[in-house]
Amino acid sequence: MSVAKPYESATSVGGWPLRLRLFIANYGVYIALLALLLAATVLTPRLYDVNTIAVVMRQASQLGIVAIGQTLILLVAGLDLSVGGIFLMTSIVVADVTNGRDELVIPAILIALALGALVGLGNGVLVTKRRVPPFVATLGMLVLVKGATQAYTKGVPGGFVPDILGIVNQSWFVLSIPLLLWLGLNAAFIFVLRRTVYGRKVYAVGSNIEAARLSGISVDAIRISVYILGSCLAVASGIVLTGYVGYVDRFIGTGLELDSIAAAIVGGTAFVGGRGGLLGTIAGVLIIQILSTMALLMGLDIEVQFIIKGLVILGAVTLYSLANVEA
Amino acid sequence: MGARHKSMSEYILEMLNISKSFAGVQALKDVSIRCRPGRVYGLVGENGAGKSTLMKILAGAYQADVGEIIYKGQRREGASAGDVIDSGISIIYQELALVPRMSVAENIFLGREPQRAFGLLDLKSLHERAAELTERLGIAMDTSLPVSELTVAQRQLVEIAKALSQNADLIVMDEPSAILAGSELDQLFSIIESLVEQGVTIIYISHRLDEVFRIADEVTVLKDGELVDTRSIDQLDRQTLVRLMVGRPLDEIFPRTDHEKGELVLVAEDVSTDTILEGASLELYKGEILGIAGMVGSGRTELARALFGADPLTSGTITLTGDKGASWSNPAQAIESGLVLVPEDRKSHGLFTSLSVRVNITLPILSRITRFGVLQSQAEDEVVEEAKHRLSIVMASADQEAQYLSGGNQQKVVLAKWLETHPAIVILDEPTRGVDVGAKFEIYKLMRQLNDRGIAIVMISSELPEVIGMSDRILVMNDGRIVGEVAQEEATEAGIIELATMAGAKAKVS
């Protein structure tokens, strides 16, 4: 019926030249990170102290490991708020199973991973088979998991965190176990996303789910698997957090679920899926972590920290949407 | 100026010398229509003739590049959609604009609800006035029911009631009958008649010529964005009208190759899905092009999706003949069996716009270019390079995002992707829509090359010259059914339009 849609010339949409838009989309977050690091030389030179760098990198790793999963989920146009519940669950499982005994750490981790996978499966099934919007499905799962863990502990978490997990707080120069884990997982998942069939399918599903289905991809299986991976990565981050805190804290990792989404978005992963990747997320994680540390070093109030963080997120998203053709 | 005064008494609407183009594509060229009050005007033409564009200009959704609109004796300047409604023009689109969860009465008065003091809703008056309107339309309807509970036909009546509540003097109906059957259609016509008696002017857009003859006083024919003619209905017969719609002779050249009819490759028997598609049967032979003609909404795309396994069958069977003898129930199995679909809506069903050309092309054949699940870049580069060459895809690099390619090159990327699977059967749904003439010829040539390699092609197209020029046989669809088969030598545009617009196919079903 309607007249064939005219194709807009690729160079003129939105008024910004194509090259500039591609440049921002591809490298914007690194330029922002570089600018931040330069600003720190003047504002907070103490950031460059070896010990500070080590702490920043350890904390960035906690956030970064969850953010890997969050990026994968965002790539298939999803979202995972339930990771907050997984941190608490992991922490309680570790304390409950080991009760402080180092030799039981491995079984505890395996149990936590299995439970995490179950949560991810639940998220995935709700989103794909029951067509619940990811925000609602994972929010419900967050409340469910938190409620279930508190019912299990009757509100008084018991048990002790084994001493061996304290290893996450040690640094050799700037290197630490969390940092190595973060870097290793990044390397593995960057490889998966770029060089494997599975990675291609993840991008395809996120870019155009109907075209992916018509290309013979089992779109539901891909989406469910990504939610499971996301939950397992949250368990990994939860173990690092547990070792960091050293006891079962009811508020463990609070705020990391939103920070992990923010890191991925700031790093250029599209909220609508199909665009972005882990190299951007790494930079996004570093920006968020360095901002927090700088604010701390400058003695700014926590409220001011939040304001700065919020402005950075909004600024990044605004810039990407201006730069993006499809927005 | 003098002319305008004279027209004031005679016409309610004049659209004069309207031209409109989109990014260089001329959608309307110097089209004029005039409407007298209290009459029904049929507006007909093939898909893409410019009917909708003309009506969108009337609605204020588009502004004409050239031309003027004189409504109720006044020249209209840059009116917004809201101004147009306030001035008494209502347009009822095919996709109805109702809020499903709200009641009939609330929908009718949406945004113009009767109010009492302090902005409180006057519910009593709302329902009373809604009941008045439905009475005026001669329909019995509980105005407190949510619209989601109504049939499609009833919803359309709500739209008409809404138009009346806006004191519309001119109502445009865009293919109202496309979703109506038998008695519902009679009801619509009697409502139109009573509206006309009340002095309302109707512009009735339809593909179905029978209806136009039944209801219209005058018919305007558009073709390729130009006005062919406006005639009084008594000066027209069916044949003449079809000839006016089809108009020009074939002015495009279609490459042909002579080949013998090959062996049978696919048989579909009595295929229905949970859509309009009803009992479709067809046979497909090696190396031929089977054209599927029919109006938009006649079930062509649904047939393609059914063949591909994209919609589950509610009845019937589809089988590949020959040594494979396979059948399938999802796209993955269809692709595996050697049948692929290049979908109609490239942007939403075919192309991954945010991904690179490389990723788009190799997606269905990843297993061929991987070792232990790891992609072999060199093998992938070769595939992409060859596809680029074979289809002469113009791109800056294989890593360019598909969204930055032109329409023709995007279509070539989608084609390349499917050809890489080495299919035996290719279904092309509107393969040349939205591509420029040069790319069209390349796609035609490619189709012939595929035939020469023994590939069978099913081609769905709204462009009749293309269907006739390219197909060996043509199946015509109407109301979800295959209503006829035409051999290439005997095919004429008029004959196909006649089959495609014949009424009654649906009446048999319901």
PDB file of C-alpha atoms in Angstrom, chain B residues 43 91 93 170 217 231 234 253 266 272 286 365 399 416 445 448 468 486-487 494 502:
ATOM      1  CA  LEU B  43     -10.107   5.615  -5.100  1.00  0.00           C
ATOM      2  CA  ILE B  91      -9.624   9.121   8.152  1.00  0.00           C
ATOM      3  CA  TYR B  93      -6.992   3.576   8.508  1.00  0.00           C
ATOM      4  CA  LEU B 170     -15.717  13.915   4.990  1.00  0.00           C
ATOM      5  CA  ASP B 217     -20.680   7.419  -7.467  1.00  0.00           C
ATOM      6  CA  ARG B 231     -15.084   8.920 -14.168  1.00  0.00           C
ATOM      7  CA  ASP B 234     -22.129   4.665 -14.984  1.00  0.00           C
ATOM      8  CA  ILE B 253      12.991  -5.934 -19.927  1.00  0.00           C
ATOM      9  CA  LEU B 266       8.383 -29.721  -3.823  1.00  0.00           C
ATOM     10  CA  SER B 272      -3.243 -23.920   6.251  1.00  0.00           C
ATOM     11  CA  LYS B 286      13.428 -27.680 -10.743  1.00  0.00           C
ATOM     12  CA  ILE B 365      26.747 -21.346   7.240  1.00  0.00           C
ATOM     13  CA  ASP B 399      33.170  -4.887   8.480  1.00  0.00           C
ATOM     14  CA  ALA B 416      24.040 -13.626  -0.587  1.00  0.00           C
ATOM     15  CA  LYS B 445      19.724 -11.660 -13.767  1.00  0.00           C
ATOM     16  CA  ARG B 448      17.962 -16.542 -13.991  1.00  0.00           C
ATOM     17  CA  ILE B 468       4.501 -11.697 -15.587  1.00  0.00           C
ATOM     18  CA  VAL B 486      -1.947 -18.729 -15.115  1.00  0.00           C
ATOM     19  CA  ALA B 487       0.731 -19.840 -17.572  1.00  0.00           C
ATOM     20  CA  ALA B 494      -5.924  -7.442 -16.368  1.00  0.00           C
ATOM     21  CA  MET B 502     -12.830 -11.235  -7.348  1.00  0.00           C
TER      22      MET B 502
END
